[in-house]
Amino acid sequence: MKSTTAKLCLLLTVAPLALTTATPALSQDASAGRVEEIIVSATRRAEGIQSVPVAVSTVTAETMRATGAIDLQEISTYIPNFEFSDASILPNLYIRGIGSGTTHSIEQSVGRFIDDVYIGRAVINLHPLMDIASVEVLRGPQGTLFGKNTLAGALIINTGEPSDTLEAGVFVDGSAYSTVGNNIGAEAFVAGPLTDTLSARVALLYRDRDGYIRNDAPGPDGGTREDFGSRLKLRWQAGDFTTVDFKAEYYTYTEEGQTPSEVVGAGPPIQAFQAFNPSFTFERDWVSHYDCEAEIEGTTFCPERDQDTFNLTLDVAHEFDGLGELRSITAFQRYDYLHRFIAVDGGVAGGAFRATRDEEYEGLTQEFRFTSEEYEKFDYIVGLYGEISSVERLQRDDTNVPAFLGGGPPANTLSEDWLQDTTTVAIFGQARYRFNDQWSAIVGGRFSWEEKDFTFLTDEVGYNEDPRINQIATTDTSRTENRFTPSVTLRYEPSSDLMLFATFAQGHKTGGFSDRPQEDPTFQPEVNNSFELGMKGTFFDGLMQLNATAFHMRINDLQVARALPGPTVTFEVANAAKAISQGIELESTFFISDQWTAGANLAYTDATYDDFPGALETCPAVGGRIEGGLCNLAGVPLIFAPEWKAGAFLQFNSGPLIKDWELSSRLDFNYSSKYYTELSYFENLAQEEFVLVNLNATVTSPDGRVAFTIFGKNLTEQHVLAWGLEAGPSQFVTPNAPREIGARFTFRY
């Protein structure tokens, strides 16, 4: 195997050949004959993407419509070193190989922010995107300005704003999968003034998706789902220097069946499954077997997910003339989440393992932030952040392992409920000083304090009996921690078209308590020390933009959730001592002509465990097991960390054609090398290298108000694993969607 140094040299050699073109972070300005720079909020100021010393990629609303992307999973295809899947038990969100896994107790490694509000729980990521202005992905620790748990990066979602002039839009689409299932969706918004000082924006979303995983047993196809969303935004110009923004938002979805449903391997021989389903195989084929009609102890069980999410935000901004802006952002979030799933067993006896998770969450956040004017030599940002949240989670597991052995009484009903209250307070600040026209420095830091109170209650009774009669608290404890995380950036601008930067930043993710019973339920905080060297340049008189970042991240006490060997689904949450993620990211855009634009991105990542305490000895092979416990995974790649990821697109814009209607088309290629999806490292839970091909074509009216689009996603029908898990006697996976062909109608006013 080539050394890391050799691979980096190879990358630097081939990169100029691969990067003839663009990243979706940038758009084309045909009238100006050059690439137009996108404005981002990566520094908490509105700045051009080529000016911020941060590794950031942006997908605009225009790019989302051009590619047909409707959620974060589809967007992640186009961004280097960003992996997202919402098709598993929990959404997986990873940057540079660092994420949180599939446990509810570990908080996110990638902080998510919607309209400047921190989203504290992973399951909120399960909702689709609605009326989005842009999505920004900041890679690397963002612990200074963006709050807690941004150890690996930050995901910033900006929604559409109220307008002083009347605007409206309707977007309707329909599509069909090559396997089973059809989709229909509609989205609409209207924005405009209500009075001289008050404006508004209302957005609505409806989407009805049939499952694309065919269920050969009695029950719904995997992933059959209905979504509804609504949002109201109001903007009141309270005075010459004061603006008040209010947002109320509600989402709900109902999902029948489950997408984690393809069994790809098991301890029992395949005949044990075929006794219940003769057509059962271990192949990856978008086919599953879960029986919603079979009875156990007089009851049936069918997987489902339901979630209602509600949030309110009050954002008050006041300008102090000549000094800066003071903002107060108050937000309330609440959700109710019900998840019933089968630890997939090929339809055996209607579910050898039935799990029900019922979770309620409430959170209140308050941020005060002062952003100074940009003076000749310096500017600064200071702030105070507070959060109070409470989560209550009811967990019930019904185990029927004897079904695999040809009969016998079900084992038990296990209740594992827990409650957690969290209080967080933080102060933060950042100052930028310009030594001269070329050199500047940015110094920042955040001090945070957090307290968590945790109660775990458990009981075990007969199968299908009420487990909440004799519950006892096996854990009733609390923990406090505090942390200072600094960042330092040195920026050099030899010309207006070139910027170089070097950054040291520290990221921090709080510790907590395992949501499953174990001898020591406490896990420690996670810390990331990150070093970056970056370059952003505009060349050939604005025709080309090229960005490059080299990074080295050392993560201490990496938090992991791993499935343990055994006949049932048992997890352990612990800290791996250290992991290292390092590599290079390249993005470029090239404006070829008024009709042609091309783009590419390329990422090389070497992300491995450096140490893995608590394991008995080195694994005989990746994914191997030794008697008495888990293998030591030191030197093994992190999950969801492909060594290579690349994308390229070619976009054509015809200009005026018949009666001045215009035609545009975009072809996308996205490549990923092999990656693993679960810490057991079974080869059948690994995704081999693949290439996704997407294509679309749009005709647009002369005034730009009406557009018709046809699109194709995953045209070569690659079966790509979004997630995998060892669950008792089975290993099962969640595949991404197969080939999808559809059309979209757009009307704007």
XYZ file of C-alpha atoms in Angstrom:
749
model
C 0.000 0.000 0.000
C 1.262 3.460 -0.847
C 2.253 5.708 2.020
C 0.191 8.733 2.932
C 2.927 11.032 1.641
C 2.982 9.239 -1.709
C -0.782 9.504 -2.022
C -0.710 13.231 -1.289
C 2.012 13.746 -3.897
C -0.064 11.779 -6.421
C -3.088 13.935 -5.620
C -1.141 17.165 -6.126
C 0.085 15.824 -9.462
C -3.304 14.846 -10.890
C -5.409 17.574 -9.310
C -4.764 20.238 -11.954
C -5.917 17.754 -14.601
C -9.046 16.792 -12.677
C -9.994 20.298 -11.657
C -10.864 21.902 -14.927
C -14.073 23.090 -13.291
C -16.577 23.748 -10.579
C -18.040 23.303 -7.195
C -21.759 23.805 -6.609
C -20.790 26.516 -4.169
C -20.526 28.964 -7.020
C -22.817 30.098 -9.776
C -22.445 31.423 -13.272
C -23.042 35.058 -14.245
C -23.407 34.740 -17.998
C -24.101 38.416 -18.528
C -20.788 39.354 -16.957
C -18.896 36.567 -18.717
C -17.326 35.290 -15.527
C -17.933 33.190 -12.429
C -20.031 35.069 -9.893
C -19.003 34.825 -6.252
C -21.541 33.632 -3.687
C -22.120 35.468 -0.403
C -21.878 33.265 2.708
C -22.303 33.709 6.459
C -19.406 31.445 7.495
C -17.826 34.224 9.609
C -21.160 35.530 10.986
C -20.806 38.371 8.490
C -22.061 38.512 4.911
C -18.845 38.023 2.908
C -17.827 36.603 -0.441
C -16.937 32.933 -0.335
C -13.493 33.674 -1.800
C -12.745 36.101 1.049
C -13.452 33.918 4.098
C -10.515 31.890 5.494
C -12.716 28.829 6.032
C -13.112 25.574 4.077
C -16.732 26.141 3.064
C -18.941 24.802 0.281
C -22.329 26.238 -0.595
C -25.274 24.864 -2.517
C -27.627 27.618 -3.652
C -31.358 27.376 -4.275
C -30.630 27.570 -8.011
C -28.266 24.583 -7.805
C -30.802 22.594 -5.778
C -33.429 23.171 -8.431
C -30.977 22.343 -11.221
C -29.955 19.029 -9.638
C -33.384 18.131 -8.234
C -32.007 17.813 -4.677
C -34.795 17.839 -2.084
C -32.971 16.918 1.133
C -29.563 16.903 2.811
C -28.804 13.367 1.686
C -28.940 14.380 -1.965
C -26.983 17.585 -1.316
C -24.176 15.633 0.376
C -23.454 13.931 -2.950
C -22.076 17.196 -4.328
C -19.888 18.334 -1.408
C -16.409 16.955 -0.650
C -15.884 15.302 2.739
C -19.537 15.635 3.701
C -21.644 12.501 4.231
C -25.292 12.489 5.237
C -27.938 9.773 5.352
C -31.445 10.060 6.770
C -32.495 6.512 5.863
C -31.240 4.803 9.015
C -32.547 4.540 12.565
C -30.884 7.927 13.165
C -29.530 10.358 10.574
C -25.789 10.064 10.018
C -23.938 13.362 9.551
C -20.168 13.176 9.000
C -17.461 15.649 7.949
C -13.932 14.405 7.253
C -14.853 11.040 8.800
C -16.022 12.529 12.115
C -19.646 11.976 13.160
C -21.847 10.726 15.960
C -23.076 7.272 14.965
C -26.465 5.735 15.587
C -27.068 6.388 19.259
C -29.416 8.962 20.752
C -27.102 9.692 23.663
C -24.094 10.995 21.687
C -24.698 14.526 20.490
C -23.889 15.672 16.980
C -20.283 16.232 15.913
C -21.498 18.515 13.128
C -23.511 21.423 14.496
C -26.626 22.281 12.506
C -27.914 25.859 12.360
C -31.136 27.036 10.703
C -31.520 30.809 10.401
C -28.823 31.277 13.074
C -30.482 28.884 15.564
C -28.618 25.826 16.847
C -30.492 22.527 16.323
C -29.640 20.337 19.273
C -30.979 16.866 18.387
C -30.137 14.667 15.417
C -33.667 13.483 14.634
C -34.718 16.995 13.568
C -32.484 16.382 10.527
C -35.068 13.851 9.288
C -37.302 16.578 7.831
C -36.986 17.620 4.163
C -35.753 21.030 3.028
C -38.377 23.725 2.395
C -37.997 27.173 0.755
C -34.212 27.140 1.125
C -32.054 30.090 0.063
C -28.723 28.272 0.525
C -26.943 25.511 2.427
C -23.398 26.093 3.679
C -21.089 23.318 4.875
C -18.143 24.508 6.993
C -15.490 21.820 7.350
C -13.297 21.690 10.433
C -13.980 22.873 14.020
C -16.208 25.969 14.287
C -16.275 26.248 18.070
C -15.667 29.988 18.339
C -18.666 31.616 16.656
C -21.065 28.714 16.096
C -21.528 27.256 19.534
C -21.419 23.819 21.084
C -20.797 20.552 19.313
C -19.236 21.854 16.107
C -16.205 19.645 16.570
C -16.132 18.408 12.944
C -17.850 21.342 11.255
C -21.094 23.234 10.888
C -24.085 22.898 8.592
C -25.774 26.262 8.013
C -29.216 26.394 6.404
C -30.627 29.744 5.339
C -34.331 29.912 4.473
C -36.140 32.429 2.282
C -36.686 35.890 3.730
C -39.641 38.312 3.710
C -39.605 40.813 0.870
C -40.537 44.457 0.349
C -41.994 43.563 -3.068
C -44.517 40.892 -3.961
C -42.920 37.531 -4.804
C -44.404 34.053 -5.181
C -43.388 30.643 -6.433
C -44.876 27.203 -6.978
C -42.796 24.057 -7.566
C -44.482 20.746 -8.423
C -42.636 17.513 -9.196
C -43.330 13.841 -9.785
C -41.032 10.881 -10.287
C -40.859 7.096 -10.368
C -38.238 4.632 -9.137
C -36.978 1.724 -11.217
C -37.933 -0.698 -8.424
C -41.290 0.225 -6.884
C -42.881 3.457 -5.810
C -43.669 6.910 -7.147
C -43.170 10.396 -5.695
C -45.242 13.525 -5.881
C -44.311 16.799 -4.228
C -45.334 20.423 -4.143
C -43.761 23.478 -2.574
C -44.983 27.072 -2.614
C -44.134 30.429 -1.106
C -45.478 33.960 -1.170
C -43.661 37.001 0.189
C -44.331 40.719 0.233
C -45.213 43.810 2.253
C -48.201 43.901 4.617
C -47.713 47.545 5.669
C -45.029 50.182 5.190
C -43.003 48.646 8.028
C -44.146 44.999 8.078
C -43.380 42.275 5.519
C -43.987 38.546 5.518
C -43.174 35.245 3.873
C -45.253 32.058 3.999
C -43.966 28.698 2.724
C -45.752 25.345 2.434
C -44.491 21.871 1.544
C -46.226 18.589 0.779
C -44.511 15.389 -0.346
C -45.899 11.860 -0.764
C -43.240 9.215 -1.366
C -43.900 5.536 -1.988
C -41.191 3.250 -0.684
C -38.462 2.235 -3.131
C -37.595 -0.996 -1.245
C -40.032 -3.736 -2.265
C -41.323 -5.746 0.678
C -41.988 -9.355 -0.353
C -43.757 -10.105 2.936
C -47.185 -8.764 3.947
C -46.602 -5.114 4.791
C -45.741 -1.719 3.231
C -42.720 -1.178 1.019
C -39.685 0.277 2.770
C -39.742 4.015 3.260
C -43.342 4.846 2.329
C -43.654 8.369 3.674
C -45.800 11.525 3.725
C -44.399 14.970 4.691
C -46.029 18.298 5.410
C -44.291 21.557 6.354
C -45.323 25.158 6.941
C -43.403 28.300 7.857
C -44.382 31.902 8.600
C -41.801 34.672 8.702
C -42.524 38.274 9.677
C -40.139 41.233 9.490
C -40.986 44.469 11.284
C -38.905 47.562 10.671
C -39.431 48.938 14.164
C -37.328 52.041 13.546
C -34.480 53.420 11.481
C -32.030 51.208 13.382
C -34.134 48.304 14.696
C -35.443 45.212 12.890
C -37.572 42.489 14.469
C -37.854 39.069 12.774
C -40.289 36.376 13.901
C -40.521 32.797 12.615
C -43.032 30.023 13.379
C -42.441 26.636 11.776
C -44.177 23.256 11.873
C -43.189 19.962 10.245
C -44.787 16.555 10.422
C -44.196 13.258 8.669
C -45.513 9.724 8.821
C -43.449 6.830 7.497
C -44.659 3.262 7.039
C -42.255 0.387 6.719
C -38.534 0.886 7.158
C -35.556 1.518 4.913
C -33.016 -0.319 7.155
C -34.438 -3.569 5.915
C -32.110 -5.517 3.630
C -30.511 -8.419 5.479
C -27.102 -9.076 3.887
C -25.675 -11.676 6.294
C -26.468 -13.582 9.457
C -25.236 -16.122 11.949
C -28.000 -18.621 11.130
C -27.793 -20.197 7.656
C -29.951 -18.723 4.918
C -32.332 -21.693 5.228
C -33.405 -20.342 8.643
C -34.793 -17.276 6.871
C -36.162 -19.123 3.857
C -38.283 -21.247 6.194
C -40.379 -18.110 6.645
C -39.765 -16.496 3.227
C -38.730 -18.944 0.459
C -37.608 -16.058 -1.797
C -35.267 -14.624 0.832
C -31.639 -13.934 -0.187
C -28.675 -12.027 1.227
C -28.312 -10.020 -1.994
C -28.348 -6.226 -2.156
C -31.351 -5.771 -4.397
C -33.772 -3.202 -2.872
C -35.888 -6.143 -1.627
C -36.807 -6.797 2.000
C -38.968 -9.155 4.050
C -40.793 -7.940 7.145
C -44.146 -9.433 7.982
C -46.699 -7.025 9.453
C -49.424 -9.660 9.770
C -47.696 -12.482 11.663
C -48.784 -12.697 15.301
C -46.693 -13.278 18.396
C -48.586 -13.741 21.639
C -51.657 -12.439 19.853
C -50.087 -9.182 18.568
C -48.779 -7.994 15.200
C -46.035 -5.436 14.651
C -45.292 -3.144 11.709
C -42.377 -0.668 11.556
C -43.139 3.035 11.310
C -41.807 6.507 12.086
C -43.834 9.585 13.034
C -42.525 12.984 14.009
C -44.011 16.402 14.754
C -41.616 19.339 15.088
C -42.484 22.885 16.115
C -40.232 25.904 16.617
C -40.474 29.641 17.254
C -37.723 32.224 16.757
C -37.576 35.901 17.713
C -34.601 37.770 16.235
C -34.136 41.441 17.207
C -31.324 43.475 15.609
C -30.387 47.039 16.535
C -27.767 49.149 14.774
C -25.631 51.498 16.863
C -24.507 54.179 14.453
C -20.770 53.930 13.863
C -20.337 51.067 16.325
C -22.048 47.913 15.076
C -25.068 45.649 15.435
C -26.493 44.003 18.546
C -28.687 40.935 17.973
C -30.853 38.968 20.356
C -31.937 35.542 19.049
C -34.468 33.636 21.151
C -35.662 30.228 19.968
C -37.944 27.484 21.258
C -37.920 23.959 19.771
C -40.116 20.956 20.447
C -40.604 17.571 18.813
C -42.415 14.291 19.420
C -40.785 11.302 17.747
C -42.180 7.747 17.617
C -40.118 5.016 15.998
C -41.114 1.347 15.780
C -38.632 -0.914 14.008
C -37.568 -4.513 13.564
C -33.914 -5.430 13.964
C -34.357 -6.972 10.630
C -34.830 -10.715 10.539
C -36.253 -11.472 7.116
C -39.822 -11.615 8.373
C -39.113 -14.298 10.955
C -42.221 -14.810 13.123
C -43.322 -11.228 12.576
C -40.248 -9.780 14.181
C -37.713 -11.623 16.310
C -36.750 -8.264 17.785
C -39.387 -5.530 18.064
C -38.263 -2.103 19.244
C -40.313 0.981 20.093
C -38.757 4.383 20.799
C -40.941 7.280 21.930
C -39.053 10.534 22.428
C -40.090 14.053 23.440
C -37.764 17.043 23.412
C -38.043 20.708 24.388
C -35.287 23.270 24.148
C -34.944 27.011 24.698
C -31.900 28.911 23.424
C -30.870 32.541 23.815
C -27.985 34.266 22.071
C -26.783 37.854 22.342
C -24.226 38.813 19.713
C -22.559 42.152 18.987
C -20.889 42.541 15.600
C -18.763 45.649 15.285
C -18.369 47.859 12.256
C -15.414 46.987 10.044
C -12.925 49.673 10.975
C -9.790 50.431 9.021
C -7.566 48.231 11.170
C -9.834 45.910 13.137
C -13.299 44.526 13.829
C -14.711 42.079 16.361
C -17.633 39.885 17.406
C -18.556 39.085 21.026
C -21.501 37.189 22.430
C -23.274 35.224 25.132
C -25.154 31.956 24.567
C -27.501 29.984 26.828
C -29.502 26.785 26.359
C -31.953 24.807 28.501
C -33.252 21.515 27.134
C -35.029 18.379 28.280
C -35.411 15.023 26.542
C -37.520 12.077 27.705
C -37.081 8.793 25.855
C -39.135 5.630 26.370
C -37.467 2.486 25.001
C -39.168 -0.891 24.765
C -37.664 -4.074 23.266
C -39.556 -7.335 22.737
C -37.181 -10.212 22.010
C -38.192 -13.455 20.284
C -34.879 -15.141 19.508
C -36.331 -18.682 19.933
C -38.171 -18.113 16.646
C -34.894 -18.784 14.834
C -34.692 -22.169 16.559
C -38.079 -23.347 15.373
C -40.256 -22.225 18.266
C -40.435 -21.753 21.974
C -41.655 -18.956 24.227
C -40.501 -15.397 23.474
C -37.719 -14.229 25.748
C -38.792 -11.005 27.417
C -39.934 -7.423 27.246
C -37.214 -4.977 28.275
C -37.884 -1.357 29.204
C -34.967 1.091 29.165
C -36.337 4.602 29.681
C -34.252 7.682 30.330
C -34.556 11.391 30.979
C -31.911 14.083 30.542
C -31.952 17.786 31.412
C -29.163 19.978 30.026
C -28.104 23.531 30.854
C -25.418 25.278 28.790
C -23.870 28.736 29.124
C -21.097 30.113 26.919
C -19.284 33.369 26.193
C -17.415 33.851 22.943
C -15.480 36.416 20.986
C -13.382 36.940 17.909
C -11.188 39.850 16.808
C -9.680 40.544 13.385
C -6.696 42.865 13.006
C -5.222 44.098 9.709
C -1.478 44.687 9.913
C -1.435 46.130 6.392
C -3.182 45.615 3.049
C -1.842 42.069 2.759
C -1.576 40.589 6.254
C -4.274 40.117 8.871
C -4.911 37.869 11.875
C -8.085 36.502 13.471
C -8.042 35.376 17.112
C -11.064 33.908 18.864
C -12.236 31.691 21.652
C -15.277 30.313 23.450
C -15.650 29.332 27.091
C -18.588 27.029 27.781
C -20.064 25.453 30.897
C -22.578 22.619 30.813
C -24.526 20.519 33.317
C -26.456 17.334 32.535
C -28.864 15.540 34.879
C -29.568 11.968 33.817
C -31.970 9.288 35.036
C -32.103 5.765 33.602
C -34.990 3.427 34.497
C -35.183 -0.225 33.544
C -37.413 -3.274 34.006
C -37.706 -6.721 32.448
C -40.988 -8.640 32.388
C -42.714 -11.330 30.348
C -42.980 -10.859 26.585
C -45.515 -8.237 25.512
C -46.354 -7.295 29.100
C -46.396 -3.724 30.406
C -42.803 -3.055 31.543
C -43.511 0.246 33.280
C -45.092 -1.039 36.486
C -42.024 -2.019 38.490
C -39.368 0.226 36.954
C -36.345 1.077 39.066
C -33.786 3.825 38.539
C -30.500 2.055 37.892
C -28.773 5.371 37.170
C -29.578 8.774 38.668
C -26.638 11.105 38.311
C -25.334 14.364 36.897
C -22.146 15.745 35.420
C -20.717 19.198 34.788
C -17.899 20.258 32.522
C -16.359 23.413 31.160
C -14.025 24.045 28.279
C -12.190 26.854 26.535
C -11.699 26.357 22.796
C -9.383 28.790 20.970
C -8.807 29.539 17.298
C -6.108 31.507 15.485
C -5.992 32.341 11.767
C -3.276 34.139 9.811
C -4.370 35.474 6.406
C -2.185 36.728 3.557
C -3.603 38.460 0.476
C -0.858 39.200 -2.068
C -3.498 40.481 -4.508
C -7.241 41.043 -4.717
C -7.570 37.691 -6.516
C -5.563 35.460 -4.159
C -5.857 34.671 -0.465
C -3.776 32.256 1.636
C -4.572 31.285 5.215
C -3.321 29.115 8.075
C -5.589 28.139 10.976
C -5.366 26.358 14.281
C -8.771 25.664 15.810
C -10.004 23.495 18.638
C -13.417 21.852 18.629
C -15.228 20.332 21.588
C -18.191 17.990 21.997
C -19.612 17.443 25.459
C -19.621 14.129 27.272
C -22.731 12.387 28.510
C -24.455 9.163 29.444
C -25.174 6.022 27.447
C -28.800 5.353 26.536
C -28.242 1.614 27.044
C -27.326 -0.117 30.328
C -23.611 -0.675 30.865
C -21.295 -0.891 33.847
C -20.089 2.689 33.450
C -22.715 4.728 31.574
C -20.550 7.866 31.425
C -18.514 8.823 28.390
C -16.059 11.706 28.304
C -15.979 14.836 26.127
C -14.363 14.749 22.708
C -11.739 17.290 21.586
C -10.434 18.037 18.096
C -7.173 19.919 17.507
C -7.206 20.995 13.880
C -4.572 22.554 11.612
C -5.419 23.895 8.150
C -3.547 25.514 5.273
C -5.745 27.007 2.591
C -5.735 28.911 -0.667
C -8.553 30.669 -2.520
C -7.880 32.209 -5.888
C -9.591 33.765 -8.890
C -7.708 33.427 -12.168
C -7.910 34.239 -15.899
C -9.665 37.553 -15.374
C -12.434 36.023 -13.289
C -13.088 32.994 -15.479
C -11.788 30.464 -12.949
C -11.877 30.040 -9.190
C -9.747 27.451 -7.404
C -9.832 26.662 -3.673
C -7.577 24.211 -1.839
C -7.321 23.146 1.812
C -4.861 20.806 3.517
C -5.980 19.667 6.972
C -4.709 17.606 9.895
C -7.120 16.866 12.758
C -6.233 14.984 15.958
C -9.351 13.875 17.828
C -8.927 12.856 21.454
C -11.454 10.657 23.297
C -13.470 9.992 20.139
C -17.004 9.000 21.171
C -18.214 5.790 19.527
C -21.308 3.611 19.720
C -20.646 0.002 18.799
C -22.829 -3.082 18.578
C -21.677 -5.936 20.820
C -21.756 -9.648 19.904
C -24.844 -11.507 21.030
C -28.270 -12.790 20.019
C -29.977 -9.418 20.608
C -29.213 -5.813 19.761
C -26.808 -4.546 22.428
C -24.771 -1.357 22.175
C -21.928 0.130 24.139
C -21.022 3.810 24.165
C -17.381 4.522 24.931
C -14.394 6.702 24.062
C -11.705 5.628 21.640
C -8.512 7.289 22.823
C -7.470 9.021 19.624
C -8.171 9.302 15.917
C -6.446 11.220 13.135
C -8.101 12.666 10.034
C -5.925 14.389 7.456
C -6.026 15.139 3.761
C -6.554 17.661 0.980
C -9.730 19.194 -0.475
C -9.870 20.928 -3.846
C -12.737 22.799 -5.490
C -12.779 24.755 -8.719
C -15.103 26.533 -11.137
C -14.380 27.395 -14.756
C -16.534 29.627 -16.939
C -15.867 28.256 -20.434
C -18.182 30.498 -22.445
C -21.595 32.132 -22.301
C -23.048 28.667 -22.908
C -20.759 26.270 -21.035
C -19.742 26.051 -17.384
C -17.903 23.147 -15.835
C -16.934 22.214 -12.306
C -15.194 19.667 -10.106
C -14.198 18.899 -6.554
C -11.778 16.341 -5.175
C -11.024 15.211 -1.616
C -8.403 12.833 -0.284
C -8.920 11.788 3.360
C -6.815 9.536 5.556
C -8.973 9.024 8.678
C -8.031 6.197 11.067
C -8.145 5.202 14.717
C -4.860 5.869 16.459
C -5.807 3.948 19.592
C -8.863 1.990 20.760
C -8.668 1.179 24.493
C -10.715 -1.517 26.126
C -10.244 -4.004 23.290
C -8.299 -7.184 24.009
C -5.822 -7.323 21.157
C -5.283 -6.403 17.533
C -7.874 -7.795 15.131
C -6.757 -10.740 12.976
C -8.540 -8.930 10.122
C -10.736 -5.919 9.684
C -14.042 -6.873 11.237
C -12.649 -9.986 12.862
C -13.663 -11.034 16.341
C -11.703 -12.646 19.108
C -12.998 -14.726 21.975
C -14.161 -12.669 24.909
C -14.599 -9.237 23.352
C -13.951 -6.719 20.628
C -10.825 -6.288 18.572
C -8.564 -3.285 18.839
C -9.327 -1.123 15.811
C -6.146 0.969 15.922
C -5.097 1.737 12.349
C -8.535 0.884 10.927
C -10.337 3.569 8.842
C -13.109 5.561 10.463
C -16.597 4.784 9.215
C -18.160 7.029 6.544
C -14.679 8.214 5.572
C -13.972 7.312 1.913
C -10.328 7.821 1.034
C -11.305 9.520 -2.214
C -14.386 11.515 -3.083
C -14.796 13.519 -6.279
C -17.458 15.208 -8.321
C -17.679 16.963 -11.661
C -20.410 18.620 -13.662
C -20.891 20.158 -17.073
C -23.642 22.723 -17.524
C -25.015 24.064 -20.807
C -27.121 27.221 -21.249
C -28.392 27.810 -24.751
C -29.411 31.436 -24.531
C -32.572 32.507 -26.412
C -33.952 29.785 -28.693
C -37.484 29.369 -30.068
C -39.525 32.474 -29.191
C -36.762 33.379 -26.727
C -37.313 30.298 -24.541
C -34.001 29.010 -23.155
C -32.668 25.492 -22.676
C -30.250 24.511 -19.914
C -28.877 21.099 -19.042
C -26.569 19.734 -16.381
C -24.655 16.424 -16.212
C -23.173 15.338 -12.854
C -20.682 12.605 -12.019
C -19.954 11.833 -8.359
C -17.368 9.272 -7.253
C -16.612 7.711 -3.882
C -14.021 5.111 -2.971
C -14.748 2.313 -0.511
C -15.989 3.119 2.973
C -17.379 1.220 5.971
C -20.751 1.914 7.575
C -20.422 0.257 11.006
C -17.756 -0.467 13.627
C -18.001 -4.245 13.244
C -16.317 -3.781 9.824
C -17.991 -6.749 8.176
C -17.311 -6.690 4.451
C -21.028 -6.999 3.725
C -21.497 -3.740 5.651
C -18.927 -1.974 3.463
C -19.663 0.059 0.358
C -17.294 -0.527 -2.548
C -16.308 2.344 -4.832
C -19.055 3.710 -7.049
C -19.974 6.474 -9.496
C -23.364 8.195 -9.481
C -24.633 9.840 -12.680
C -27.375 12.483 -12.652
C -28.754 14.404 -15.637
C -31.392 17.089 -16.082
C -32.689 19.476 -18.736
C -34.821 22.614 -18.260
C -36.662 24.940 -20.633
C -37.377 28.417 -19.265
C -39.741 31.113 -20.518
C -38.342 34.454 -21.752
C -39.361 36.237 -18.549
C -37.928 33.457 -16.361
C -41.225 32.833 -14.604
C -42.105 29.410 -16.043
C -39.795 26.398 -16.286
C -40.202 22.711 -17.141
C -37.542 20.230 -16.018
C -36.954 16.550 -16.624
C -34.386 14.832 -14.445
C -32.746 11.490 -13.853
C -30.943 10.480 -10.667
C -28.626 7.503 -10.224
C -28.981 6.677 -13.912
C -26.594 3.704 -13.735
C -28.589 2.332 -10.762
C -25.812 1.969 -8.227
C -26.858 0.165 -5.035
C -25.140 2.453 -2.501
C -25.174 1.758 1.240
C -26.312 4.683 3.341
C -25.903 2.723 6.556
C -25.260 -0.744 7.958
C -25.543 -2.470 11.312
C -24.927 -5.763 13.049
C -28.175 -6.521 14.891
C -28.080 -9.707 16.921
C -27.913 -12.650 14.498
C -28.254 -10.414 11.406
C -26.350 -7.791 9.484
C -28.560 -5.419 7.554
C -28.171 -2.310 5.433
C -30.025 0.749 4.243
C -29.564 1.438 0.526
C -29.904 4.798 -1.141
C -32.564 5.163 -3.808
C -32.288 3.327 -7.148
C -32.693 5.027 -10.536
C -35.303 7.805 -10.373
C -36.836 9.560 -13.398
C -39.082 12.582 -12.956
C -40.285 15.997 -14.037
C -40.772 19.353 -12.332
C -42.884 22.429 -13.085
C -41.865 25.848 -11.754
C -43.816 29.081 -11.717
C -42.518 32.335 -10.228
C -44.115 35.712 -9.885
